[in-house]
Coordinates of C-alpha atoms in Angstrom, one line a residue:
M1 CA -2.5 13.5 6.8
S2 CA -5.3 12.9 9.3
S3 CA -7.1 9.6 9.2
V4 CA -10.8 9.5 8.5
V5 CA -11.4 8.0 11.9
E6 CA -10.4 11.4 13.4
L7 CA -13.5 13.1 11.9
G8 CA -16.3 14.0 14.2
S9 CA -16.5 13.1 17.9
T10 CA -16.0 9.3 17.7
T11 CA -12.6 7.7 17.2
K12 CA -11.4 4.2 16.8
Q13 CA -8.1 2.7 15.6
E14 CA -8.4 2.3 11.9
G15 CA -8.4 -1.3 10.7
A16 CA -9.6 -2.7 14.0
G17 CA -12.1 -5.5 13.9
S18 CA -15.7 -5.5 15.1
S19 CA -16.2 -5.9 18.8
K20 CA -19.1 -6.6 21.1
E21 CA -19.2 -2.9 21.9
D22 CA -19.4 -2.1 18.2
N23 CA -22.3 -4.4 17.7
E24 CA -24.1 -3.0 20.7
W25 CA -23.6 0.5 19.3
L26 CA -24.9 -0.6 15.9
D27 CA -28.0 -2.0 17.5
S28 CA -28.7 1.3 19.2
F29 CA -27.3 4.0 16.9
H30 CA -30.4 4.4 14.7
M31 CA -32.8 5.7 17.3
E32 CA -30.3 7.8 19.1
D33 CA -28.9 9.5 16.1
L34 CA -32.2 9.9 14.4
T35 CA -33.4 11.8 17.5
M36 CA -30.3 14.0 17.4
I37 CA -30.6 15.0 13.8
R38 CA -34.3 15.6 14.0
N39 CA -33.7 17.9 16.9
N40 CA -30.9 19.6 14.8
L41 CA -28.4 19.0 17.6
S42 CA -24.6 19.2 17.2
L43 CA -24.7 19.5 13.5
P44 CA -21.4 20.7 11.9
T45 CA -21.5 23.9 9.9
V46 CA -21.2 23.8 6.1
T47 CA -17.7 25.2 6.6
F48 CA -16.7 22.2 8.7
L49 CA -18.3 19.8 6.2
K50 CA -16.4 21.3 3.2
A51 CA -13.1 21.0 5.2
A52 CA -14.1 17.5 6.1
A53 CA -14.8 16.7 2.4
I54 CA -11.4 18.0 1.3
S55 CA -9.7 16.0 4.0
L56 CA -11.6 12.8 3.2
K57 CA -10.9 13.3 -0.5
D58 CA -7.2 13.4 0.4
Q59 CA -7.5 10.2 2.4
V60 CA -9.3 8.5 -0.5
V61 CA -6.4 9.4 -2.8
E62 CA -3.8 8.2 -0.3
A63 CA -5.6 4.9 0.2
T64 CA -6.3 4.1 -3.5
W65 CA -3.7 5.9 -5.6
K66 CA -0.8 3.5 -4.6
D67 CA 2.7 2.9 -5.9
D68 CA 3.2 -0.5 -7.4
G69 CA 6.7 -0.7 -5.8
G70 CA 8.5 0.2 -8.9
G71 CA 7.8 3.9 -8.8
K72 CA 4.6 3.7 -10.9
K73 CA 1.0 4.0 -9.8
S74 CA -1.0 0.8 -10.0
C75 CA -4.6 0.1 -10.9
I76 CA -6.4 -3.2 -10.6
D77 CA -10.0 -2.0 -10.9
P78 CA -10.5 0.8 -13.4
T79 CA -14.2 1.4 -12.7
V80 CA -16.2 4.3 -11.2
Y81 CA -18.3 2.0 -9.1
T82 CA -15.7 0.3 -6.9
G83 CA -12.4 1.1 -8.5
L84 CA -9.8 3.8 -9.0
L85 CA -11.9 5.8 -11.5
G86 CA -14.2 6.5 -8.5
T87 CA -11.2 8.3 -6.9
A88 CA -10.8 10.3 -10.2
F89 CA -14.5 11.3 -10.1
T90 CA -14.1 12.4 -6.4
C91 CA -11.1 14.6 -7.4
L92 CA -13.2 16.1 -10.2
R93 CA -16.0 16.8 -7.7
S94 CA -13.5 18.4 -5.4
Y95 CA -12.2 20.6 -8.3
E96 CA -15.7 21.7 -9.1
A97 CA -16.3 22.6 -5.5
T98 CA -13.0 24.3 -4.7
G99 CA -11.4 25.3 -8.0
N100 CA -8.2 23.5 -6.9
Q101 CA -6.2 22.8 -10.1
N102 CA -4.2 20.1 -8.3
D103 CA -7.4 18.1 -8.1
L104 CA -7.9 18.4 -11.8
L105 CA -4.4 17.4 -12.6
L106 CA -4.6 14.4 -10.3
C107 CA -7.9 13.4 -11.8
A108 CA -6.3 13.4 -15.3
E109 CA -3.4 11.3 -14.1
I110 CA -5.7 8.7 -12.5
V111 CA -7.8 8.6 -15.7
D112 CA -4.8 8.0 -17.8
T113 CA -3.7 5.0 -15.6
C114 CA -7.3 3.6 -15.7
A115 CA -7.4 4.0 -19.5
V116 CA -4.4 1.7 -19.9
V117 CA -6.1 -1.1 -17.9
A118 CA -9.5 -0.5 -19.4
S119 CA -8.1 -0.8 -23.0
S120 CA -7.5 -4.5 -22.3
S121 CA -11.0 -5.2 -21.1
K122 CA -13.8 -5.4 -23.6
R123 CA -16.5 -6.7 -21.2
H124 CA -18.5 -3.6 -20.2
V125 CA -19.3 -0.3 -21.9
T126 CA -21.1 1.6 -19.1
F127 CA -20.1 4.7 -17.2
L128 CA -20.1 3.0 -13.8
S129 CA -18.5 -0.3 -14.6
G130 CA -16.8 -0.1 -18.0
R131 CA -14.7 1.6 -20.6
G132 CA -17.4 4.1 -21.3
G133 CA -16.8 5.7 -17.9
V134 CA -13.0 5.9 -18.4
Y135 CA -13.3 7.6 -21.8
A136 CA -16.2 9.8 -20.9
L137 CA -14.5 11.1 -17.7
G138 CA -11.2 11.4 -19.6
A139 CA -12.8 13.6 -22.3
V140 CA -14.5 15.9 -19.7
V141 CA -11.4 16.3 -17.6
A142 CA -9.2 17.1 -20.7
N143 CA -11.8 19.7 -21.7
Y144 CA -11.6 21.3 -18.3
R145 CA -7.9 21.5 -18.8
N146 CA -8.2 22.9 -22.3
D147 CA -6.2 19.9 -23.6
L148 CA -8.2 19.6 -26.8
Q149 CA -5.9 16.9 -28.3
R150 CA -6.4 14.7 -25.2
R151 CA -10.1 15.4 -25.3
D152 CA -10.5 14.3 -28.9
L153 CA -8.4 11.2 -28.2
F154 CA -10.8 10.1 -25.4
L155 CA -13.8 11.1 -27.6
N156 CA -12.6 8.9 -30.4
L157 CA -12.0 6.0 -28.0
F158 CA -15.5 6.5 -26.7
L159 CA -16.9 6.4 -30.3
E160 CA -15.1 3.1 -30.8
V161 CA -17.0 1.8 -27.7
A162 CA -20.2 3.1 -29.2
Q163 CA -19.7 0.8 -32.2
E164 CA -20.5 -2.2 -30.0
R165 CA -23.0 -4.0 -32.2
A166 CA -25.2 -5.2 -29.4
L167 CA -26.1 -1.6 -28.2
P168 CA -28.8 -0.7 -30.8
T169 CA -29.9 -4.3 -31.4
G170 CA -33.6 -4.7 -30.6
P171 CA -35.3 -7.9 -29.3
E172 CA -36.6 -8.7 -32.8
E173 CA -33.0 -9.1 -33.8
G174 CA -32.0 -11.2 -30.8
G175 CA -31.0 -8.2 -28.8
F176 CA -31.1 -9.8 -25.4
G177 CA -27.4 -10.5 -25.5
M178 CA -26.6 -7.2 -23.7
S179 CA -28.5 -6.3 -20.6
Y180 CA -30.5 -3.1 -20.3
E181 CA -29.7 -1.9 -16.8
L182 CA -27.5 1.0 -15.5
L183 CA -24.6 -0.8 -13.9
Y184 CA -23.6 -3.1 -16.8
G185 CA -26.1 -2.6 -19.6
R186 CA -27.3 -0.2 -22.3
A187 CA -28.7 2.4 -19.9
G188 CA -25.3 2.7 -18.4
F189 CA -23.8 3.4 -21.8
L190 CA -26.4 6.0 -22.5
W191 CA -25.6 7.7 -19.2
A192 CA -22.0 8.1 -20.3
T193 CA -23.2 9.8 -23.4
L194 CA -25.3 12.2 -21.4
F195 CA -22.4 13.0 -19.2
I196 CA -20.2 13.8 -22.2
N197 CA -22.9 16.0 -23.8
K198 CA -23.6 17.8 -20.6
H199 CA -20.0 18.9 -20.2
L200 CA -18.9 19.2 -23.8
G201 CA -22.1 20.4 -25.5
E202 CA -25.3 18.8 -26.5
D203 CA -24.3 17.9 -30.1
T204 CA -20.9 16.4 -29.1
L205 CA -22.4 12.9 -29.5
P206 CA -25.1 13.1 -32.2
K207 CA -28.7 11.9 -31.9
D208 CA -28.3 9.4 -34.7
L209 CA -25.8 7.5 -32.4
L210 CA -28.0 7.7 -29.3
V211 CA -31.6 7.3 -30.6
P212 CA -31.2 3.7 -31.8
V213 CA -30.0 2.7 -28.3
V214 CA -32.9 4.4 -26.7
E215 CA -35.3 2.7 -29.1
A216 CA -33.7 -0.7 -28.4
I217 CA -34.1 -0.2 -24.7
L218 CA -37.8 0.7 -25.1
A219 CA -38.3 -2.3 -27.5
G220 CA -36.6 -4.6 -25.0
G221 CA -38.8 -3.3 -22.2
R222 CA -42.0 -3.9 -24.2
A223 CA -40.9 -7.4 -25.1
G224 CA -40.0 -8.1 -21.5
A225 CA -43.5 -7.0 -20.5
S226 CA -45.3 -9.0 -23.2
D227 CA -46.5 -11.6 -20.5
H228 CA -47.1 -8.8 -18.0
T229 CA -49.8 -6.6 -19.4
A230 CA -50.2 -4.5 -16.3
C231 CA -46.8 -2.9 -16.8
P232 CA -45.7 -1.4 -20.1
L233 CA -42.0 -2.0 -19.7
M234 CA -40.2 -4.7 -17.9
Y235 CA -36.6 -6.0 -17.9
R236 CA -34.7 -8.9 -16.5
W237 CA -31.1 -9.0 -15.1
H238 CA -29.8 -12.5 -14.6
G239 CA -33.4 -13.7 -14.8
T240 CA -34.9 -11.4 -12.2
R241 CA -37.2 -8.5 -12.8
Y242 CA -35.4 -5.9 -10.7
W243 CA -37.0 -2.6 -9.8
G244 CA -34.1 -0.7 -8.3
A245 CA -31.6 1.8 -9.7
A246 CA -28.6 -0.4 -10.1
H247 CA -30.1 -3.3 -12.1
G248 CA -33.7 -2.5 -12.7
L249 CA -36.5 -0.2 -13.7
A250 CA -35.6 2.9 -11.6
G251 CA -32.2 3.2 -13.2
I252 CA -33.4 2.5 -16.7
L253 CA -36.3 4.9 -16.5
Q254 CA -34.0 7.6 -15.0
V255 CA -31.9 7.5 -18.2
L256 CA -34.8 7.3 -20.6
L257 CA -36.3 10.4 -19.0
H258 CA -33.3 12.5 -20.2
F259 CA -34.2 11.8 -23.9
P260 CA -37.0 13.2 -26.0
L261 CA -39.8 10.7 -26.0
S262 CA -42.6 10.3 -28.5
G263 CA -46.2 10.2 -27.2
E264 CA -46.3 6.4 -27.1
D265 CA -42.9 6.2 -25.5
A266 CA -43.7 8.8 -22.9
E267 CA -46.9 7.0 -22.0
D268 CA -45.1 3.7 -21.6
V269 CA -42.6 5.3 -19.2
K270 CA -45.3 7.0 -17.3
G271 CA -47.4 3.8 -17.2
T272 CA -44.4 1.9 -15.8
L273 CA -43.8 4.5 -13.1
R274 CA -47.5 4.3 -12.2
Y275 CA -47.4 0.6 -12.0
M276 CA -44.5 0.8 -9.6
M277 CA -46.3 3.4 -7.5
R278 CA -49.5 1.3 -7.3
N279 CA -47.5 -1.8 -6.2
R280 CA -45.2 -0.3 -3.5
F281 CA -45.6 -1.8 -0.1
P282 CA -48.9 -0.4 1.3
H283 CA -47.8 -0.1 5.0
S284 CA -44.3 1.3 4.6
G285 CA -44.5 3.0 1.2
N286 CA -41.2 1.3 0.2
Y287 CA -40.6 -0.2 -3.2
P288 CA -39.8 -3.9 -3.7
L289 CA -36.4 -5.2 -4.7
S290 CA -37.9 -7.0 -7.7
E291 CA -41.2 -8.0 -9.2
G292 CA -43.3 -10.0 -6.8
N293 CA -40.6 -10.0 -4.0
P294 CA -42.4 -9.7 -0.7
R295 CA -39.3 -8.6 1.2
D296 CA -39.7 -5.1 2.6
K297 CA -36.3 -4.4 4.0
L298 CA -34.0 -2.5 1.7
V299 CA -34.1 1.3 1.7
Q300 CA -31.2 2.4 -0.4
W301 CA -30.2 3.6 -3.9
S302 CA -29.6 0.1 -5.3
H303 CA -33.0 -1.2 -4.2
G304 CA -35.9 0.5 -2.6
A305 CA -37.3 4.0 -2.1
T306 CA -34.1 6.0 -2.5
G307 CA -33.5 5.3 -6.1
M308 CA -37.2 5.6 -6.9
A309 CA -37.4 9.0 -5.1
I310 CA -34.6 10.3 -7.4
T311 CA -36.2 8.9 -10.5
L312 CA -39.6 10.2 -9.6
C313 CA -38.1 13.7 -9.1
K314 CA -36.8 13.5 -12.6
A315 CA -40.2 12.3 -13.8
A316 CA -41.9 15.2 -12.0
Q317 CA -39.6 17.6 -13.9
V318 CA -40.2 16.0 -17.3
F319 CA -43.9 15.4 -16.8
S320 CA -44.6 18.6 -14.9
G321 CA -48.3 18.5 -15.6
D322 CA -48.7 15.2 -13.8
R323 CA -48.7 16.0 -10.1
E324 CA -48.7 12.4 -9.1
F325 CA -45.0 11.9 -9.8
R326 CA -44.1 14.9 -7.5
D327 CA -46.3 13.5 -4.8
A328 CA -44.9 10.0 -5.1
A329 CA -41.3 11.4 -5.0
I330 CA -42.1 13.2 -1.7
E331 CA -43.7 10.1 -0.3
A332 CA -40.6 8.0 -1.2
G333 CA -38.5 10.7 0.5
E334 CA -40.5 10.2 3.7
V335 CA -39.6 6.5 3.6
V336 CA -36.0 7.4 3.3
W337 CA -36.2 9.9 6.2
K338 CA -37.8 7.2 8.5
N339 CA -35.5 4.3 7.5
G340 CA -32.4 5.7 5.7
L341 CA -29.8 5.6 8.5
V342 CA -28.6 2.2 7.5
R343 CA -25.4 0.5 8.6
K344 CA -23.2 1.3 5.5
V345 CA -21.7 4.5 4.3
G346 CA -21.6 4.2 0.5
L347 CA -23.7 5.6 -2.3
A348 CA -25.0 2.2 -3.5
D349 CA -26.5 0.9 -0.2
G350 CA -25.5 3.3 2.5
V351 CA -26.4 6.6 4.2
S352 CA -24.5 8.7 1.6
G353 CA -26.8 7.4 -1.2
N354 CA -29.9 7.9 0.9
A355 CA -29.0 11.6 1.6
Y356 CA -29.1 12.3 -2.2
A357 CA -32.8 11.6 -2.2
F358 CA -33.3 14.7 -0.1
L359 CA -31.0 16.8 -2.3
S360 CA -33.1 15.7 -5.4
L361 CA -36.3 16.7 -3.5
Y362 CA -34.7 20.0 -2.6
R363 CA -34.0 20.8 -6.2
L364 CA -37.5 19.7 -7.2
T365 CA -39.5 21.6 -4.5
G366 CA -37.2 24.3 -3.3
E367 CA -38.2 23.5 0.3
S368 CA -35.4 23.9 2.8
V369 CA -36.5 21.0 4.9
Y370 CA -35.0 18.6 2.3
A371 CA -31.6 20.4 2.3
E372 CA -31.7 20.2 6.1
R373 CA -32.4 16.5 6.0
A374 CA -29.5 15.9 3.6
K375 CA -27.3 17.9 5.9
A376 CA -28.6 15.8 8.9
F377 CA -27.6 12.6 7.2
A378 CA -24.3 14.0 6.1
S379 CA -23.7 15.1 9.7
F380 CA -24.5 11.6 10.9
L381 CA -21.7 10.4 8.7
Y382 CA -19.4 13.1 9.9
Y383 CA -19.7 11.7 13.4
N384 CA -20.3 8.0 12.7
A385 CA -18.6 6.9 9.4
P386 CA -15.5 5.8 11.3
K387 CA -17.5 3.4 13.4
L388 CA -19.4 2.0 10.5
V389 CA -16.2 1.4 8.5
A390 CA -14.3 0.0 11.6
A391 CA -17.2 -2.4 12.3
G392 CA -16.8 -3.9 8.9
H393 CA -19.9 -2.5 7.2
V394 CA -18.2 -2.1 3.9
R395 CA -18.3 -4.8 1.2
G396 CA -14.7 -5.9 1.4
S397 CA -11.7 -4.0 2.7
D398 CA -10.6 -3.1 -0.9
H399 CA -13.8 -1.1 -1.3
A400 CA -13.6 0.9 1.9
Y401 CA -12.6 4.0 0.0
S402 CA -14.5 3.4 -3.2
L403 CA -17.1 5.7 -4.6
F404 CA -20.2 3.5 -4.4
Q405 CA -19.3 1.1 -1.6
G406 CA -17.1 3.3 0.6
L407 CA -15.9 6.7 1.7
A408 CA -15.3 8.4 -1.6
G409 CA -19.1 8.7 -1.9
T410 CA -19.3 10.3 1.5
A411 CA -16.7 12.9 0.4
C412 CA -18.9 13.7 -2.7
L413 CA -22.0 14.0 -0.5
W414 CA -20.2 16.5 1.8
F415 CA -19.2 18.6 -1.1
D416 CA -22.8 18.5 -2.4
V417 CA -24.4 19.3 0.9
V418 CA -22.4 22.6 1.0
S419 CA -24.0 23.6 -2.4
P420 CA -27.3 21.7 -2.5
E421 CA -28.7 23.6 -5.5
S422 CA -26.0 22.0 -7.7
A423 CA -25.9 18.6 -6.1
R424 CA -26.1 15.5 -8.3
F425 CA -25.9 11.9 -7.4
P426 CA -22.6 10.7 -8.9
G427 CA -23.1 8.5 -11.9
F428 CA -26.9 8.8 -11.7
E429 CA -28.0 12.4 -12.0
L430 CA -26.8 15.1 -14.4

C-alpha cells in the first residue's frame, strides 16, 4: 500500500522530523501556493482526487485499525474526533462515494470494537467525543447493511444515553452541570440525534425526547446572557465565552438551526448571530475566539471565520428572508479564502476544515467559484499534506490519521470535492 507521502509532487520519508528546510518551506508556502491555486495551475482532476481519497482512506485504516498482538484489533480512543471511530466515519464516507461494500463491512467491524470500549465510559454523550457517536454511527451502518437487529440494538443503547438526567435540565433547576457546546455538551448530543433521524427517518427519535434538550439549551443561553444584554444567548465553556464551532456559539447555533423554533426562539438565535456579525474584527472580517478576545489570528473551524461561515450558510437557508445572513456567510468565506491555507491538515484547525466553508457556500449560492475554491484547497493538500505532517503540524503523532486532527479528514474532503453538491462537514453538517 502506498504511503501518503507519495501523493502529489512532493515526497519526504514518513516519520522524519522537522528540519531547517521544512521551516523555510513553511514560511514561504502560503504565498506561493495561494498564487498557484488562484491561477488554477497544476490542479489534479476530480478523478485523481477520488483515487487519492480511496488511497488515503486505506492508509488511515492501516495506521489506526491495529492488531493488539493477540490477533484482535485494539481501540484506545473510541471517538469520532481523534479516535478510531473517525476511521469508521471515513469508511462510511468512502462507501457513500464508491458503493464499496467492503468499506461498509469494515466500518461495522470498527464500530463494534469502539462500542466495547465506549460502554465502559460514561463521561460524554456527544457525537464527536462520546457514546452518542458510537451508537448513532452503529445504528446508521447497521441500517445500511439491512441488519435490523443490530440497528435496534444500537438505537436502544442510544436511548439509554438519552436518559442522562442532565440533558434536559434547565438553569432554573441547576442545569449548568453539563456543558452546552458541540464537542462535549448538549449540542453534541443533539447532533447525534439529527444524524440518526436523517439516515433512519425523521420520527426515529421522537420530538418529545429532543425538544426538552433544545429548550434547555435556549434557557441556558438566556441565563448566560443575563449580564450581557447586547447578545440574547451566551454560553461558557470552562469559564470562557467561546464563539467558535467546537466549544462556542457557532456550533451551538448550528445545531439549534436544525430544529423548529418558536418566534421568540428564532429571534434570539437571529439576534445572537447579528451580535456576532456586528462584533467581528473590522479590518479583517474574522471572528474572535471568545467574547472580548482581541486576538485576530485563528481562521479555522474550531475558532474563527470558517465555522461561522458554515453556520451562517445554515442560517441563510433557515431565515431565507433575511439577506444579511447570506451576505455575512459570503464575507466570512472571503476571510477563509485570504487566510485559510494554514499549517495543519485537519478538519478542526487545518486546511481540510477551511475548504468546507467553500463547499457550504457552493450549496447555498450555486456559484461555481466556491466549488473551485474548495478544489483548490483540496489540491493544495494533495501536493503538500505530506510536508505538513512530516514537519510535525499535527497535534500529537497519535492523531496524524484522525478525523479532526489528521489525514482522515483530508480523505473525507477529497471525496466531497468530487461531489460538492452532496458535501457535508463531518460531524457538523447534515
